[in-house]
PDB file of C-alpha atoms in Angstrom:
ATOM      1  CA  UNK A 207       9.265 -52.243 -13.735  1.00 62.00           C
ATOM      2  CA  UNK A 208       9.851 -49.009 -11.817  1.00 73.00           C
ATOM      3  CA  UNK A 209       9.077 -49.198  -8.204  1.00 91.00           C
ATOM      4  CA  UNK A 210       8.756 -45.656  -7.857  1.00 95.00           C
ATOM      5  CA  UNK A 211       7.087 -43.522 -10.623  1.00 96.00           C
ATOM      6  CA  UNK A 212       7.119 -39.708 -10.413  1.00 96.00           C
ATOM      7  CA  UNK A 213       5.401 -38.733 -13.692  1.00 96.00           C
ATOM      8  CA  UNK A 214       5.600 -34.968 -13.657  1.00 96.00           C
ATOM      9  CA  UNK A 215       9.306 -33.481 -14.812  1.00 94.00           C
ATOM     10  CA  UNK A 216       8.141 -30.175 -13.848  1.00 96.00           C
ATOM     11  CA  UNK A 217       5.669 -28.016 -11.802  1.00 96.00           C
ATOM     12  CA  UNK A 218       4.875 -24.578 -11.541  1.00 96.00           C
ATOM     13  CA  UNK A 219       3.073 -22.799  -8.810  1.00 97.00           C
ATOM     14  CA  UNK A 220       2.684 -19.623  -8.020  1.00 97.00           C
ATOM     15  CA  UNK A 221       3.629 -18.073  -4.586  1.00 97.00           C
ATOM     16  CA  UNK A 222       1.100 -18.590  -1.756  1.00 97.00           C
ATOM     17  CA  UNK A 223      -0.683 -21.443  -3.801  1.00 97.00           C
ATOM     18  CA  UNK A 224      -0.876 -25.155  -2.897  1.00 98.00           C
ATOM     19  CA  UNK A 225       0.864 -27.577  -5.678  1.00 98.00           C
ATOM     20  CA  UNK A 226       0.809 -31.356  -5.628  1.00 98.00           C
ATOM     21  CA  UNK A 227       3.642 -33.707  -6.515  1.00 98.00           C
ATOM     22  CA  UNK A 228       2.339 -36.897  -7.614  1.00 98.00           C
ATOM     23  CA  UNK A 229       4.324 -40.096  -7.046  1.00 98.00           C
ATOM     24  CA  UNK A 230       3.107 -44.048  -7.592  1.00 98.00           C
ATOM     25  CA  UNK A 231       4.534 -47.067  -6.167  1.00 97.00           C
ATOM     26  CA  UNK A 232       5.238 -50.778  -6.964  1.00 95.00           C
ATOM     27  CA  UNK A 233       5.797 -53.491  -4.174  1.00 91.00           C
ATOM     28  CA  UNK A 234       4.447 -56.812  -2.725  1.00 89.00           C
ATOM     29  CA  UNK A 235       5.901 -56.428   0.331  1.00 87.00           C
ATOM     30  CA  UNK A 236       2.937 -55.803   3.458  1.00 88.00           C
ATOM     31  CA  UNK A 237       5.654 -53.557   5.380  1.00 88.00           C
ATOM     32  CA  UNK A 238       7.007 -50.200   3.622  1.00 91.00           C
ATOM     33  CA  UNK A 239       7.995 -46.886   3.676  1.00 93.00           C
ATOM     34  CA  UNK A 240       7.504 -43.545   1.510  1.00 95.00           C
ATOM     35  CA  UNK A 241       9.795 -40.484   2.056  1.00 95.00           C
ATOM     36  CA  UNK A 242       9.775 -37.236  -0.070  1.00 97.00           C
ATOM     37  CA  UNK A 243      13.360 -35.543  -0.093  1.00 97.00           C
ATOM     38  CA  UNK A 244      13.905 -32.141  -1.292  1.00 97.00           C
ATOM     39  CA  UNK A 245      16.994 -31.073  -3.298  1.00 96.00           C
ATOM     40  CA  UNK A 246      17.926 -27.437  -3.509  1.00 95.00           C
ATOM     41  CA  UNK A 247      20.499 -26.357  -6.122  1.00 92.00           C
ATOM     42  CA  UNK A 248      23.014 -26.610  -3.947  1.00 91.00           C
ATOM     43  CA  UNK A 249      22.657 -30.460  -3.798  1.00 91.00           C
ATOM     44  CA  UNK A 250      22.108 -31.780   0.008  1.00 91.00           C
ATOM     45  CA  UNK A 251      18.929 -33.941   0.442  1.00 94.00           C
ATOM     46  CA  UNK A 252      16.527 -32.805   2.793  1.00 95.00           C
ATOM     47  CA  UNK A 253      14.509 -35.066   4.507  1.00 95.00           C
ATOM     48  CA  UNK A 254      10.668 -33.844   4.315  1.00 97.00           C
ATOM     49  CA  UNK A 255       8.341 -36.218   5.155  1.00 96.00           C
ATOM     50  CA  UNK A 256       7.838 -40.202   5.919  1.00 95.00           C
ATOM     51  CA  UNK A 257       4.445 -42.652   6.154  1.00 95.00           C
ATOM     52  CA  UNK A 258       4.699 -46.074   6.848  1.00 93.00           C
ATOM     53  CA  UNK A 259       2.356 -48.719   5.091  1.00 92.00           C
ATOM     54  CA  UNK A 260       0.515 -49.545   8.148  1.00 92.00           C
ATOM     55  CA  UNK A 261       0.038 -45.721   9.641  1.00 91.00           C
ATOM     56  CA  UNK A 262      -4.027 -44.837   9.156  1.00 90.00           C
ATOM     57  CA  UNK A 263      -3.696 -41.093   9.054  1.00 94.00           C
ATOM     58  CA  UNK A 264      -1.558 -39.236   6.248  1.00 96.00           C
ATOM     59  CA  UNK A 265       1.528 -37.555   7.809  1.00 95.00           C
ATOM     60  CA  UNK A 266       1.656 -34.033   7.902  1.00 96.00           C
ATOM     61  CA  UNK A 267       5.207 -31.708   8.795  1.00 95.00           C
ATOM     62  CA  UNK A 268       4.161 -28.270   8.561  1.00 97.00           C
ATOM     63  CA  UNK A 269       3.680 -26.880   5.422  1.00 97.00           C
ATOM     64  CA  UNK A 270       4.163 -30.555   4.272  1.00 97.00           C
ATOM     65  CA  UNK A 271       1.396 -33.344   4.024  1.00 97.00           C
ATOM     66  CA  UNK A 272       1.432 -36.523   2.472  1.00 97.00           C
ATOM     67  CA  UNK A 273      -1.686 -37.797   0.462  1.00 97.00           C
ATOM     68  CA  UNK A 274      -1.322 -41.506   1.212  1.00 97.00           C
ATOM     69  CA  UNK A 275      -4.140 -43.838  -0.733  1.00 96.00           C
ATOM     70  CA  UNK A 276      -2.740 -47.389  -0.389  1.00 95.00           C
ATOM     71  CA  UNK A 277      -5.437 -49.357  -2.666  1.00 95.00           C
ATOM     72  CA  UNK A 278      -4.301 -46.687  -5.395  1.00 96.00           C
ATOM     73  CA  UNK A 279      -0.398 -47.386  -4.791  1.00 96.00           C
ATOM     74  CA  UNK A 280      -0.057 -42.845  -4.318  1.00 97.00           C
ATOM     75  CA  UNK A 281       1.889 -40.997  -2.014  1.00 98.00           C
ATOM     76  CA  UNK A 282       1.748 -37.637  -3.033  1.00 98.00           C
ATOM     77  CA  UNK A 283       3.084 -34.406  -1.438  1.00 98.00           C
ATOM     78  CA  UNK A 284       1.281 -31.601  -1.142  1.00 98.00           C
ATOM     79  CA  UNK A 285       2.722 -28.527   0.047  1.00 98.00           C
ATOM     80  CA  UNK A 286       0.722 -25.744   1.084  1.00 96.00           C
ATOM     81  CA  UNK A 287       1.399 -21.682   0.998  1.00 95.00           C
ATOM     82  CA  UNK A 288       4.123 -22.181  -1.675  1.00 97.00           C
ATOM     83  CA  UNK A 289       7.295 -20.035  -0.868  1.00 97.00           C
ATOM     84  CA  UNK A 290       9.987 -19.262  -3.306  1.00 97.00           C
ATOM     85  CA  UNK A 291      12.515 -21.146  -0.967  1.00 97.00           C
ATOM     86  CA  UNK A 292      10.486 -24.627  -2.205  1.00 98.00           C
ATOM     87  CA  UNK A 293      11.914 -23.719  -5.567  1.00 98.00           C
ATOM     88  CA  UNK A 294      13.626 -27.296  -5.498  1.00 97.00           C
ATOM     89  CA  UNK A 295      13.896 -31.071  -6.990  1.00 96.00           C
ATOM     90  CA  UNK A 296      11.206 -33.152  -5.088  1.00 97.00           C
ATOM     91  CA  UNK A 297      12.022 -37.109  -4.359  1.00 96.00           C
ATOM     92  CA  UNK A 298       9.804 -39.782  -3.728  1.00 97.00           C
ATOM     93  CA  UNK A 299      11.393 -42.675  -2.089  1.00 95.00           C
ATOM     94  CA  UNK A 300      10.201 -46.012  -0.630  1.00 94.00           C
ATOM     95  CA  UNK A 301      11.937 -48.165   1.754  1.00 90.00           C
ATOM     96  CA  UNK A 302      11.374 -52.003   1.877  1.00 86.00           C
ATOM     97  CA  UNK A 303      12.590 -54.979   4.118  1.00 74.00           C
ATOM     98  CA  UNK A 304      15.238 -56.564   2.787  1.00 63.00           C
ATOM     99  CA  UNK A 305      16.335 -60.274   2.839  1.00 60.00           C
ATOM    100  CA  UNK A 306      18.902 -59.874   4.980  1.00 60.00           C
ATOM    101  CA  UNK A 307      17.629 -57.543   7.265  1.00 61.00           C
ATOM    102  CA  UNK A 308      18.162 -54.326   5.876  1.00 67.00           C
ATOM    103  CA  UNK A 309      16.876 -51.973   3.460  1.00 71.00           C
ATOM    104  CA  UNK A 310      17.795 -48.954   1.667  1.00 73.00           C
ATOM    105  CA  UNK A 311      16.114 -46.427  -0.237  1.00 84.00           C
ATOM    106  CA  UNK A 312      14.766 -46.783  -4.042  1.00 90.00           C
ATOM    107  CA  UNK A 313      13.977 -43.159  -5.700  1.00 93.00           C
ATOM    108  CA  UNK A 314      12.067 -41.866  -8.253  1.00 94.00           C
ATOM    109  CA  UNK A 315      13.578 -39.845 -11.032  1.00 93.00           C
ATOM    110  CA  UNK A 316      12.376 -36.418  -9.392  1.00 95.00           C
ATOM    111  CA  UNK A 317      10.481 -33.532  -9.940  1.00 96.00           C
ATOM    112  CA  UNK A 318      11.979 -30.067 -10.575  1.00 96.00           C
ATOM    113  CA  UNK A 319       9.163 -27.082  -8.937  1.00 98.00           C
ATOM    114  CA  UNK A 320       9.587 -23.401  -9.759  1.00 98.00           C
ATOM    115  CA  UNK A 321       7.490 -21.266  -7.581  1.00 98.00           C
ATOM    116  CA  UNK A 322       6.732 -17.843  -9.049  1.00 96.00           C
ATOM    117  CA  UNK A 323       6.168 -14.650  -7.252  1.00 94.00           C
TER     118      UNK A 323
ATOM    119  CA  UNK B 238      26.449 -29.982  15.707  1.00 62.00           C
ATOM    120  CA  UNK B 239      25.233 -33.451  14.451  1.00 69.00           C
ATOM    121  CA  UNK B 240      25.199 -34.703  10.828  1.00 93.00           C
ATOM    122  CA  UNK B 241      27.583 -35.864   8.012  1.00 96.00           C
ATOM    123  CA  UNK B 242      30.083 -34.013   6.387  1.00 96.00           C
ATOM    124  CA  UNK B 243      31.193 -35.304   2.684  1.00 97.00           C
ATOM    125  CA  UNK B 244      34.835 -33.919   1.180  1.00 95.00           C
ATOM    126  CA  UNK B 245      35.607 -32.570  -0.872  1.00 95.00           C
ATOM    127  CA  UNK B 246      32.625 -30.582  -2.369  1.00 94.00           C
ATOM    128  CA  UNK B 247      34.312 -30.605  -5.726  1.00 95.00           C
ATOM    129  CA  UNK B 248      37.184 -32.555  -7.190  1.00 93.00           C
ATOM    130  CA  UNK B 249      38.616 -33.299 -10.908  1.00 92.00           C
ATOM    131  CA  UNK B 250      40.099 -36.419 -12.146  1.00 89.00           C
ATOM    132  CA  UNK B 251      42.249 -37.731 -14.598  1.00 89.00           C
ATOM    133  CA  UNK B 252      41.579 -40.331 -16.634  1.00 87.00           C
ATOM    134  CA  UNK B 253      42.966 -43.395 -15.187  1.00 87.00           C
ATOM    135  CA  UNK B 254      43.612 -42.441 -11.273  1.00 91.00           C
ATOM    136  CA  UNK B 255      42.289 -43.832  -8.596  1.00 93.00           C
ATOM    137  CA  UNK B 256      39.874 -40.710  -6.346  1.00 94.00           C
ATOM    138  CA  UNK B 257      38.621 -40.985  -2.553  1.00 96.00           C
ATOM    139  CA  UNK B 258      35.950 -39.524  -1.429  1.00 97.00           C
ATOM    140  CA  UNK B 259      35.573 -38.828   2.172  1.00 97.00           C
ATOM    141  CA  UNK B 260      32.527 -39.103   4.685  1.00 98.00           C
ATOM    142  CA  UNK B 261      32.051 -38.939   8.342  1.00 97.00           C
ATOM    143  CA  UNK B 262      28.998 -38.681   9.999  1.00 97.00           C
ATOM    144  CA  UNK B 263      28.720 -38.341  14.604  1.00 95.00           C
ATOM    145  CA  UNK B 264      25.134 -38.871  14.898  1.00 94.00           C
ATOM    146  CA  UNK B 265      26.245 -42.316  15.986  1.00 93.00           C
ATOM    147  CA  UNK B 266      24.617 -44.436  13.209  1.00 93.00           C
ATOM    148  CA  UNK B 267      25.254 -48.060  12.080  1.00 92.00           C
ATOM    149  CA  UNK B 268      24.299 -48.020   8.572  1.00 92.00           C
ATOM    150  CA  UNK B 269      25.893 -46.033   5.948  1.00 95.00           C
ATOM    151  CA  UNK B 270      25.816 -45.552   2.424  1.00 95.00           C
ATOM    152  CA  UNK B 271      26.859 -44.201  -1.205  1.00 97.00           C
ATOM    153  CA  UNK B 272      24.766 -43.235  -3.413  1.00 96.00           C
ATOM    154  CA  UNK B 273      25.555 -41.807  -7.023  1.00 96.00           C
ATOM    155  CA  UNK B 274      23.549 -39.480  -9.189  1.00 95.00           C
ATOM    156  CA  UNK B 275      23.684 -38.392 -12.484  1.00 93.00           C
ATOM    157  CA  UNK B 276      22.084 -35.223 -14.281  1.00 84.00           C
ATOM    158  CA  UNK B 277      18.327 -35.702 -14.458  1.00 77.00           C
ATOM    159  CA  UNK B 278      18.224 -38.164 -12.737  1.00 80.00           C
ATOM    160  CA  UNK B 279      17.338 -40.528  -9.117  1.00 84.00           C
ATOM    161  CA  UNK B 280      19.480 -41.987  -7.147  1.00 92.00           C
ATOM    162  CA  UNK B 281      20.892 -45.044  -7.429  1.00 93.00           C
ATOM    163  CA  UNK B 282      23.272 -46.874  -4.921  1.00 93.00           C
ATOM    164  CA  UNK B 283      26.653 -47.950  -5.257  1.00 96.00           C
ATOM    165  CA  UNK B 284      27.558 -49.676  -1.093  1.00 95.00           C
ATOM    166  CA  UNK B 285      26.165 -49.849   1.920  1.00 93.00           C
ATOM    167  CA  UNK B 286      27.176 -50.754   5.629  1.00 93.00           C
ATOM    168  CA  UNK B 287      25.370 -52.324   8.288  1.00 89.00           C
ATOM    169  CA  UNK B 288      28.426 -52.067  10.792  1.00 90.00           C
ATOM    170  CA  UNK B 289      31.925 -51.682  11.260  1.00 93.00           C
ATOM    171  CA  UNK B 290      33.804 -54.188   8.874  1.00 94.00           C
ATOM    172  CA  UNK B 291      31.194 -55.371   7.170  1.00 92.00           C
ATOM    173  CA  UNK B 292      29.833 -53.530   3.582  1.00 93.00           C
ATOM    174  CA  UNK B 293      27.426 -55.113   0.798  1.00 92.00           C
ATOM    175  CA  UNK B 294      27.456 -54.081  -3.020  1.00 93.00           C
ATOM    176  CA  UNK B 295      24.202 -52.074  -4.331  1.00 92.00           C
ATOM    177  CA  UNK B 296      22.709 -51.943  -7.521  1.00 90.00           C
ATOM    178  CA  UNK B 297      26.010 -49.845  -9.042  1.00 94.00           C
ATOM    179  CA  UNK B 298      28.959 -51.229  -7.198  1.00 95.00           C
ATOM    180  CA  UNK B 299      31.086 -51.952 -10.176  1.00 95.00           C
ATOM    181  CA  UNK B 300      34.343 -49.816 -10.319  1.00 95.00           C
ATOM    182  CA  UNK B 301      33.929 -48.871  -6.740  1.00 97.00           C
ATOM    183  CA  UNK B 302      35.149 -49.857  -3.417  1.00 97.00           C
ATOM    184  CA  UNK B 303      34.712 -49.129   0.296  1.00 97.00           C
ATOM    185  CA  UNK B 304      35.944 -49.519   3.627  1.00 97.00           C
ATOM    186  CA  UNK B 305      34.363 -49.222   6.848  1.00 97.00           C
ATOM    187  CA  UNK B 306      36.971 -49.225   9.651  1.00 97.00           C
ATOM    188  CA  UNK B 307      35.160 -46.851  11.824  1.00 96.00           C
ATOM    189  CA  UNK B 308      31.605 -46.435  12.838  1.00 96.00           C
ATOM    190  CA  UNK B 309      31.891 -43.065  11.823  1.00 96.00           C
ATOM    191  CA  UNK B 310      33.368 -43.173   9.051  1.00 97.00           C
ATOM    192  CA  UNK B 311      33.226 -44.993   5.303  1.00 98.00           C
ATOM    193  CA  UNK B 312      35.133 -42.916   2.080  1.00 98.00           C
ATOM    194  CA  UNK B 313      34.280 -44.301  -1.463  1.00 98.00           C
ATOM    195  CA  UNK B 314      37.044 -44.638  -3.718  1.00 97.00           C
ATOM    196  CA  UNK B 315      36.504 -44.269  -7.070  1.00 95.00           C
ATOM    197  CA  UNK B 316      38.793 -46.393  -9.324  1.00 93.00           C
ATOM    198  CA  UNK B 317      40.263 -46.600 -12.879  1.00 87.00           C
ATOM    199  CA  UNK B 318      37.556 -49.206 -13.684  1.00 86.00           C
ATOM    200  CA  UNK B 319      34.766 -46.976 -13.404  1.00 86.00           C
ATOM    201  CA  UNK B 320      34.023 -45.822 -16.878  1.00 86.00           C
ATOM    202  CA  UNK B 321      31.904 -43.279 -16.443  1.00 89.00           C
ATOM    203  CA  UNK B 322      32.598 -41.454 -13.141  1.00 91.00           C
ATOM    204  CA  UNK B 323      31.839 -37.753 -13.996  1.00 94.00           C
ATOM    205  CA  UNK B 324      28.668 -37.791 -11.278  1.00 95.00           C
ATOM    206  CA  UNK B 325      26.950 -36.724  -7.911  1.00 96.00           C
ATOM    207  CA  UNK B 326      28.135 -38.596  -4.981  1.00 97.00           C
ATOM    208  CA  UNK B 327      25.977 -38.529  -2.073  1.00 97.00           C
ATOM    209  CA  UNK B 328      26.815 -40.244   1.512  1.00 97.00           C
ATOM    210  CA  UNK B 329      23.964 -41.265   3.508  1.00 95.00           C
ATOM    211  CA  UNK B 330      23.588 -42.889   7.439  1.00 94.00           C
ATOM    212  CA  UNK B 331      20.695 -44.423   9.209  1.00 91.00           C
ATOM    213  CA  UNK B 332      20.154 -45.015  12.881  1.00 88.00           C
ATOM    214  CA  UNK B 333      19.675 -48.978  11.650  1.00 78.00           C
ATOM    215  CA  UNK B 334      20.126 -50.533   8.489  1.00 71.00           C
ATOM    216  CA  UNK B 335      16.909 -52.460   8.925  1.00 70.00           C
ATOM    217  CA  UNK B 336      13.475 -51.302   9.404  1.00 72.00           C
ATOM    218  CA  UNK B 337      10.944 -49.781   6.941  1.00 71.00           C
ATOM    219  CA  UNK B 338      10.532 -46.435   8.984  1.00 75.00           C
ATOM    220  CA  UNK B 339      14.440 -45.272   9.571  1.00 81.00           C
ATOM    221  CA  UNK B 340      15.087 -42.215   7.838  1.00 88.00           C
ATOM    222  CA  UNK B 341      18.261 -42.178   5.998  1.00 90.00           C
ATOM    223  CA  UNK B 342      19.788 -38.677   6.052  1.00 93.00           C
ATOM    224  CA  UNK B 343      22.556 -37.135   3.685  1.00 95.00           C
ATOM    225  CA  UNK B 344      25.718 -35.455   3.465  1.00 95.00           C
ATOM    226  CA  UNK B 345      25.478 -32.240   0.854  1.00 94.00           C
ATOM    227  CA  UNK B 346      26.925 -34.346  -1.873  1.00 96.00           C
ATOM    228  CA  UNK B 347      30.641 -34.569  -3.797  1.00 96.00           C
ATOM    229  CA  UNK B 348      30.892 -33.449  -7.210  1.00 95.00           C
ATOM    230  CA  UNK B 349      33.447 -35.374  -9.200  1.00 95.00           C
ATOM    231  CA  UNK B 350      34.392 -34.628 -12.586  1.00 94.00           C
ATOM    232  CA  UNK B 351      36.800 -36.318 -14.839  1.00 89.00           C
ATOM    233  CA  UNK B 352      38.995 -34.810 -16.891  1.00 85.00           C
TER     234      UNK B 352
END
């Protein structure tokens, strides 16, 4: 099974507008964390945004919030004001505690957004 | 200024040779890793490094290796035994290699292409 599911391929959003990248997760573990990355075309991941499973308020970076419903298993971004510079592949990732004491990222496939002007 | 710098950006392969990619990061982190990804898709990951001297396979390990002589440093070669190599190679480093809530940042990613 997928531990991270990011069901939309593609989004498009207009300039200005609010758009909403939807992304599920799968784990057991009590202790865990959810980053969104950002890929341009150019290729560098950009860190965005992180919540951990235990933090009560959804984290917000700017233009950036993340919708956090743990009973549902969601952690989706939202980005507000669209600009054409968030033309851009969108990762969801989620961090767990491994057996040996470390852990690593697993991603979701991605989803590409085009924002129109 | 801080961060980690992959090289080469781009770099072509013949079949059968033996490629090493390069990564060095100075914000001072212990835990470092490779990651690999290919059109379309997530990433998946090939090593990683809690400290000097010591590395652990990922999910993709197969036909790679890695070394990890330096703090700052850990290059990915790419061998002959990796079938399908043509990919995205992306070198990452967290403050700690445990903990739920380090961010893991990345380099801006080697293209490799075999030819």
């Amino acid at each position: 099974a997928q531990k991270i599911t990011q069901t939309q391929p593609g989004m498009f959003v207009q300039e200005k507008e609010a758009v909403t990248l939807d992304c599920t997760y799968d784990t057991s573990d009590p202790s865990y964390g959810l980053f969104w990355y950002k890929q341009p075309s150019s290729g560098e991941m950009i860190f965005l945004i992180y919540q951990g499973s235990y933090d009560q308020q959804n984290a917000t970076e700017g233009r950036y919030s993340l919708n956090f419903q743990k009973a549902r298993k969601s952690a989706n971004l939202v980005i507000s004001a669209s600009q054409l510079g968030d033309s851009a592949m969108y990762f969801c990732a989620m961090r767990e505690d491994g057996f040996s004491g470390y852990s690593t990222l697993t991603f979701g496939k991605g989803t590409m957004l085009l924002v129109s002007p | 200024d801080g961060g980690i710098t992959q090289s080469p950006k781009y770099l072509f392969r013949k079949e059968g040779q033996n490629v090493t990619l390069s990564c060095e990061q100075n914000l001072n982190h212990d835990a470092m890793y490779w990651y690999r990804q290919d059109p379309g898709q997530g990433l998946r990951l090939i090593y990683y490094s809690q400290i000097v001297n010591d590395f652990q396979k990922g999910d993709i390990a197969e036909g790679y290796s890695v070394s990890r002589e330096k703090k700052e440093s850990f290059p990915l070669t790419v061998t002959s035994a990796q079938k399908n190599p043509t990919a995205f190679y992306l070198c990452a480093s967290s403050i700690l290699a445990g903990g739920t809530g380090n961010t893991i940042y990345f380099g801006e990613g080697s293209w490799l292409t075999v030819v």
